[in-house]
Amino acid sequence: MCDVNFKQLEKANIGDTVEWQNLQSKVKFDQDGLIPAIAQQFDTKEVLMMAWMNNQSLQETLQTGRVCYWSRSRQNYWRKGEESGQIQLLKELRFDCDGDAILLLVDQTGPACHTGRRSCFYTLIDDDKATITSAPLISPDTLYKK
Amino acid sequence: MCDVNFKQLEKANIGDTVEWQNLQSKVKFDQDGLIPAIAQQFDTKEVLMMAWMNNQSLQETLQTGRVCYWSRSRQNYWRKGEESGQIQLLKELRFDCDGDAILLLVDQTGPACHTGRRSCFYTLIDDDKATITSAPLISPDTLYKK
């Protein structure tokens, strides 16, 4: 068992594998112990949201196949869909070249965004204007049963 | 001229617009003055990379239509392609619902990754293994004329 780092993997060939347990200590969490995670719908390739994981939520996501983030505002685990019912099933989890960002290919039930929209990225900046580019699929009041 | 924040835009309808100059002071940079920016190829929808912007690199990107990041390792502006020639032309710039993440739809010339691969997200974690899923399009030695 010998550890490998992301720098060493830069020279690896397509199809090469290493044990995850020999790489996982090299994941680069920030000063708060967090790493950004991008969620992309696996089939349409729409980017749905960006949130944060800590080491424990990363491990849980890999083990359960359901995406778990760390909520910075609530300072707690955020099992996507626990409250709203709009879960994210994990299809693929990828790291970037230097191990400080995660790309999650997911199958998102309904809206990913707390506003009820499919994607959080609905505010387009163009021609000195900000334009709202999508409407909620479900009212947030219904989503959170307020 | 009255300022608007991202919270207020949650209730806006599709097609609604506000002046960018009335929203831009509400962009949420972190304690280091940075915001994460995801680059996605506009036509194939492949997620290419994630990097960081500060306010000045965001403004420059909007003004020039060429993506400029802030390099945390070099503590300097990072005009994508300045050294490698592999530029990112901006097609769309979007904020997420709470204004703390950016999605860039870009047209990327050649590889986005410093390893010469098209995307930085080439390390797949699956079945307790890390697998390299793509090969360089160009050798990094050629890319950076070393």
Short mmCIF file of C-alpha atoms in Angstrom, two decimals:
data_model
loop_
_atom_site.label_atom_id
_atom_site.label_comp_id
_atom_site.label_asym_id
_atom_site.label_seq_id
_atom_site.Cartn_x
_atom_site.Cartn_y
_atom_site.Cartn_z
CA MET A 1 0.00 0.00 0.00
CA CYS A 2 1.68 3.20 -1.04
CA ASP A 3 0.06 6.61 -1.19
CA VAL A 4 -0.25 8.43 -4.47
CA ASN A 5 -1.00 12.10 -5.01
CA PHE A 6 -2.87 14.01 -7.71
CA LYS A 7 0.38 15.40 -9.17
CA GLN A 8 1.62 11.87 -9.83
CA LEU A 9 -1.66 10.99 -11.59
CA GLU A 10 -1.14 13.79 -14.13
CA LYS A 11 1.23 11.51 -16.04
CA ALA A 12 -1.01 8.41 -15.77
CA ASN A 13 -2.50 6.88 -18.90
CA ILE A 14 -6.16 6.49 -19.74
CA GLY A 15 -7.52 3.43 -17.94
CA ASP A 16 -4.84 3.44 -15.23
CA THR A 17 -6.21 2.84 -11.73
CA VAL A 18 -5.05 3.33 -8.15
CA GLU A 19 -6.78 2.34 -4.94
CA TRP A 20 -9.02 5.12 -3.66
CA GLN A 21 -7.76 4.47 -0.14
CA ASN A 22 -4.26 5.38 -1.32
CA LEU A 23 -5.43 8.70 -2.80
CA GLN A 24 -8.12 9.94 -0.44
CA SER A 25 -5.79 11.53 2.11
CA LYS A 26 -4.52 13.79 -0.71
CA VAL A 27 -7.91 15.43 -1.38
CA LYS A 28 -7.39 19.15 -0.85
CA PHE A 29 -9.94 20.54 1.56
CA ASP A 30 -9.75 24.29 2.24
CA GLN A 31 -8.97 25.97 5.58
CA ASP A 32 -12.54 25.17 6.72
CA GLY A 33 -12.20 21.50 5.74
CA LEU A 34 -14.43 21.94 2.68
CA ILE A 35 -14.19 21.24 -1.05
CA PRO A 36 -16.49 22.66 -3.76
CA ALA A 37 -18.74 20.13 -5.51
CA ILE A 38 -20.50 20.82 -8.80
CA ALA A 39 -23.67 18.83 -9.52
CA GLN A 40 -24.41 18.12 -13.19
CA GLN A 41 -27.43 16.16 -14.45
CA PHE A 42 -25.84 13.03 -15.93
CA ASP A 43 -27.91 12.78 -19.13
CA THR A 44 -28.82 16.35 -20.15
CA LYS A 45 -25.48 17.65 -18.77
CA GLU A 46 -27.18 20.71 -17.27
CA VAL A 47 -25.16 22.17 -14.39
CA LEU A 48 -27.63 22.19 -11.51
CA MET A 49 -25.84 23.72 -8.52
CA MET A 50 -22.58 24.12 -6.66
CA ALA A 51 -22.26 23.33 -2.97
CA TRP A 52 -19.62 22.13 -0.50
CA MET A 53 -18.55 18.82 1.01
CA ASN A 54 -16.40 17.96 3.98
CA ASN A 55 -14.57 14.66 4.26
CA GLN A 56 -17.44 12.93 6.04
CA SER A 57 -20.08 14.02 3.50
CA LEU A 58 -17.77 12.90 0.67
CA GLN A 59 -17.38 9.46 2.28
CA GLU A 60 -21.12 9.18 2.89
CA THR A 61 -21.90 10.15 -0.72
CA LEU A 62 -19.55 7.46 -2.05
CA GLN A 63 -20.93 4.85 0.33
CA THR A 64 -24.65 5.50 -0.04
CA GLY A 65 -24.89 6.74 -3.65
CA ARG A 66 -27.02 9.66 -2.46
CA VAL A 67 -25.42 13.08 -2.45
CA CYS A 68 -24.67 14.61 0.94
CA TYR A 69 -23.21 18.13 1.19
CA TRP A 70 -22.08 20.23 4.13
CA SER A 71 -24.28 23.29 4.60
CA ARG A 72 -22.12 26.29 5.48
CA SER A 73 -25.15 28.37 6.53
CA ARG A 74 -26.62 25.67 8.78
CA GLN A 75 -23.22 24.16 9.76
CA ASN A 76 -24.66 20.70 9.34
CA TYR A 77 -24.89 17.78 6.93
CA TRP A 78 -27.21 18.48 4.04
CA ARG A 79 -28.60 15.28 2.60
CA LYS A 80 -30.02 16.65 -0.61
CA GLY A 81 -33.78 16.08 -0.69
CA GLU A 82 -34.12 15.18 3.01
CA GLU A 83 -36.54 18.08 3.48
CA SER A 84 -37.77 18.78 -0.06
CA GLY A 85 -37.91 15.21 -1.36
CA GLN A 86 -35.84 16.28 -4.41
CA ILE A 87 -32.94 13.85 -4.08
CA GLN A 88 -29.70 13.52 -6.01
CA LEU A 89 -28.65 10.00 -6.92
CA LEU A 90 -24.94 9.73 -7.62
CA LYS A 91 -23.97 8.41 -11.04
CA GLU A 92 -20.29 9.42 -11.06
CA LEU A 93 -17.89 11.28 -8.79
CA ARG A 94 -14.81 12.87 -10.31
CA PHE A 95 -11.92 14.96 -8.98
CA ASP A 96 -10.11 17.63 -10.92
CA CYS A 97 -6.41 17.51 -11.73
CA ASP A 98 -5.21 18.99 -8.46
CA GLY A 99 -7.78 17.32 -6.20
CA ASP A 100 -9.44 20.51 -4.97
CA ALA A 101 -12.79 20.34 -6.78
CA ILE A 102 -15.40 17.61 -7.31
CA LEU A 103 -17.75 17.03 -10.23
CA LEU A 104 -20.84 14.98 -9.37
CA LEU A 105 -22.83 13.44 -12.19
CA VAL A 106 -26.24 12.99 -10.63
CA ASP A 107 -29.81 12.05 -11.38
CA GLN A 108 -31.75 14.91 -9.83
CA THR A 109 -35.42 14.42 -8.99
CA GLY A 110 -37.30 17.64 -9.87
CA PRO A 111 -35.75 20.98 -8.94
CA ALA A 112 -32.20 21.21 -7.57
CA CYS A 113 -32.69 24.83 -6.49
CA HIS A 114 -34.40 25.90 -3.25
CA THR A 115 -36.41 28.41 -5.36
CA GLY A 116 -38.10 25.47 -7.10
CA ARG A 117 -36.14 25.97 -10.31
CA ARG A 118 -34.39 23.06 -11.97
CA SER A 119 -30.95 24.73 -11.79
CA CYS A 120 -29.59 27.40 -9.44
CA PHE A 121 -27.87 29.17 -12.37
CA TYR A 122 -30.89 31.12 -13.63
CA THR A 123 -29.43 34.65 -13.46
CA LEU A 124 -27.77 35.53 -16.77
CA ILE A 125 -25.54 38.60 -17.00
CA ASP A 126 -25.52 40.02 -20.50
CA ASP A 127 -25.49 43.43 -22.13
CA ASP A 128 -25.30 45.21 -18.74
CA LYS A 129 -28.44 43.44 -17.52
CA ALA A 130 -29.25 40.53 -15.24
CA THR A 131 -32.03 38.40 -16.74
CA ILE A 132 -34.02 35.62 -15.05
CA THR A 133 -33.93 32.68 -17.46
CA SER A 134 -36.13 30.04 -15.85
CA ALA A 135 -39.29 29.64 -13.81
CA PRO A 136 -39.89 27.36 -10.80
CA LEU A 137 -41.09 23.82 -11.58
CA ILE A 138 -42.68 23.73 -8.12
CA SER A 139 -43.49 26.62 -5.77
CA PRO A 140 -40.97 26.75 -2.90
CA ASP A 141 -43.95 26.91 -0.51
CA THR A 142 -45.07 23.49 -1.78
CA LEU A 143 -41.50 22.20 -1.83
CA TYR A 144 -40.89 22.95 1.83
CA LYS A 145 -44.53 22.54 2.95
CA LYS A 146 -44.59 25.98 4.54
CA MET B 1 -31.25 53.55 -9.44
CA CYS B 2 -32.02 51.19 -6.62
CA ASP B 3 -29.97 48.19 -5.61
CA VAL B 4 -31.43 44.72 -5.79
CA ASN B 5 -30.12 41.57 -4.16
CA PHE B 6 -30.14 37.92 -5.14
CA LYS B 7 -32.79 37.08 -2.51
CA GLN B 8 -35.21 39.53 -4.16
CA LEU B 9 -34.57 37.94 -7.57
CA GLU B 10 -35.75 34.54 -6.29
CA LYS B 11 -39.34 35.70 -6.78
CA ALA B 12 -38.72 37.29 -10.21
CA ASN B 13 -40.40 35.87 -13.29
CA ILE B 14 -38.74 34.41 -16.35
CA GLY B 15 -37.62 37.24 -18.62
CA ASP B 16 -37.48 39.85 -15.84
CA THR B 17 -34.39 42.02 -15.96
CA VAL B 18 -32.53 44.35 -13.62
CA GLU B 19 -29.52 46.54 -14.34
CA TRP B 20 -26.27 44.68 -13.66
CA GLN B 21 -24.86 47.80 -12.00
CA ASN B 22 -27.65 47.55 -9.41
CA LEU B 23 -26.83 43.91 -8.61
CA GLN B 24 -23.06 43.68 -8.84
CA SER B 25 -22.29 44.97 -5.36
CA LYS B 26 -24.31 41.99 -4.01
CA VAL B 27 -22.06 39.32 -5.52
CA LYS B 28 -20.80 37.24 -2.60
CA PHE B 29 -17.04 36.98 -2.64
CA ASP B 30 -15.46 34.89 0.12
CA GLN B 31 -13.13 36.11 2.88
CA ASP B 32 -10.30 36.21 0.32
CA GLY B 33 -12.40 38.25 -2.14
CA LEU B 34 -12.91 35.26 -4.44
CA ILE B 35 -15.86 33.43 -6.01
CA PRO B 36 -15.77 29.96 -7.60
CA ALA B 37 -16.33 29.87 -11.37
CA ILE B 38 -17.24 26.70 -13.27
CA ALA B 39 -16.32 26.58 -16.98
CA GLN B 40 -18.60 24.50 -19.20
CA GLN B 41 -18.15 24.07 -22.97
CA PHE B 42 -21.22 25.82 -24.40
CA ASP B 43 -22.17 23.27 -27.09
CA THR B 44 -21.10 19.85 -25.76
CA LYS B 45 -21.89 20.90 -22.15
CA GLU B 46 -18.77 19.18 -20.84
CA VAL B 47 -17.62 20.66 -17.53
CA LEU B 48 -14.02 21.69 -18.23
CA MET B 49 -12.64 23.13 -14.99
CA MET B 50 -13.34 25.10 -11.86
CA ALA B 51 -11.26 28.11 -10.88
CA TRP B 52 -11.67 31.39 -8.98
CA MET B 53 -12.40 35.00 -9.85
CA ASN B 54 -12.03 38.20 -7.89
CA ASN B 55 -14.11 41.28 -8.64
CA GLN B 56 -11.59 42.69 -11.12
CA SER B 57 -11.28 39.44 -13.10
CA LEU B 58 -15.09 39.17 -13.21
CA GLN B 59 -15.37 42.71 -14.59
CA GLU B 60 -12.60 42.07 -17.12
CA THR B 61 -14.26 38.83 -18.29
CA LEU B 62 -17.58 40.63 -18.85
CA GLN B 63 -15.90 43.52 -20.64
CA THR B 64 -13.54 41.61 -22.91
CA GLY B 65 -15.44 38.35 -23.52
CA ARG B 66 -12.29 36.39 -22.70
CA VAL B 67 -12.21 34.54 -19.42
CA CYS B 68 -9.86 35.89 -16.77
CA TYR B 69 -9.48 34.08 -13.43
CA TRP B 70 -7.52 34.86 -10.29
CA SER B 71 -4.77 32.32 -9.68
CA ARG B 72 -4.56 31.50 -5.98
CA SER B 73 -1.21 29.75 -6.37
CA ARG B 74 0.40 32.59 -8.34
CA GLN B 75 -1.63 35.37 -6.63
CA ASN B 76 -2.11 37.05 -9.97
CA TYR B 77 -4.58 37.44 -12.84
CA TRP B 78 -4.83 34.36 -14.98
CA ARG B 79 -5.95 35.20 -18.48
CA LYS B 80 -6.80 31.74 -19.67
CA GLY B 81 -4.62 30.85 -22.65
CA GLU B 82 -2.15 33.72 -22.18
CA GLU B 83 0.69 31.24 -21.84
CA SER B 84 -0.71 28.08 -23.45
CA GLY B 85 -2.70 29.69 -26.28
CA GLN B 86 -5.76 27.66 -25.21
CA ILE B 87 -8.21 30.51 -24.66
CA GLN B 88 -11.75 30.56 -23.31
CA LEU B 89 -14.20 32.77 -25.15
CA LEU B 90 -17.17 33.73 -23.02
CA LYS B 91 -20.59 32.77 -24.37
CA GLU B 92 -22.66 33.27 -21.20
CA LEU B 93 -22.03 34.21 -17.59
CA ARG B 94 -24.55 33.13 -14.97
CA PHE B 95 -24.83 33.49 -11.20
CA ASP B 96 -26.46 30.97 -8.92
CA CYS B 97 -29.47 31.76 -6.72
CA ASP B 98 -27.51 33.21 -3.82
CA GLY B 99 -24.83 34.96 -5.88
CA ASP B 100 -21.88 32.99 -4.55
CA ALA B 101 -21.00 30.86 -7.59
CA ILE B 102 -20.57 31.56 -11.31
CA LEU B 103 -21.24 29.32 -14.31
CA LEU B 104 -19.32 30.28 -17.44
CA LEU B 105 -20.47 28.91 -20.77
CA VAL B 106 -17.33 29.10 -22.87
CA ASP B 107 -15.85 28.11 -26.16
CA GLN B 108 -12.59 26.47 -25.15
CA THR B 109 -9.79 26.16 -27.69
CA GLY B 110 -8.12 22.74 -27.23
CA PRO B 111 -7.40 21.52 -23.71
CA ALA B 112 -8.67 23.39 -20.64
CA CYS B 113 -6.43 21.41 -18.30
CA HIS B 114 -2.75 22.17 -17.67
CA THR B 115 -2.07 18.42 -18.17
CA GLY B 116 -3.13 18.82 -21.82
CA ARG B 117 -6.45 17.05 -21.26
CA ARG B 118 -9.68 18.59 -22.50
CA SER B 119 -11.24 18.66 -18.98
CA CYS B 120 -9.63 18.75 -15.54
CA PHE B 121 -12.18 16.22 -14.22
CA TYR B 122 -10.46 13.07 -15.49
CA THR B 123 -10.13 11.19 -12.17
CA LEU B 124 -13.19 9.00 -11.61
CA ILE B 125 -13.80 7.45 -8.18
CA ASP B 126 -15.75 4.23 -8.47
CA ASP B 127 -15.74 0.82 -6.84
CA ASP B 128 -12.96 1.83 -4.41
CA LYS B 129 -10.70 2.80 -7.29
CA ALA B 130 -9.55 6.03 -8.92
CA THR B 131 -9.46 5.64 -12.70
CA ILE B 132 -7.93 8.01 -15.26
CA THR B 133 -10.60 8.54 -17.91
CA SER B 134 -8.93 10.69 -20.56
CA ALA B 135 -5.62 11.25 -22.28
CA PRO B 136 -3.89 14.55 -23.12
CA LEU B 137 -4.82 16.13 -26.46
CA ILE B 138 -1.44 17.88 -26.42
CA SER B 139 1.64 17.12 -24.34
CA PRO B 140 2.02 19.67 -21.53
CA ASP B 141 5.64 20.13 -22.66
CA THR B 142 4.38 21.33 -26.04
CA LEU B 143 1.60 23.36 -24.43
CA TYR B 144 3.97 25.38 -22.27
CA LYS B 145 6.97 25.19 -24.66
CA LYS B 146 9.20 23.80 -21.96
#
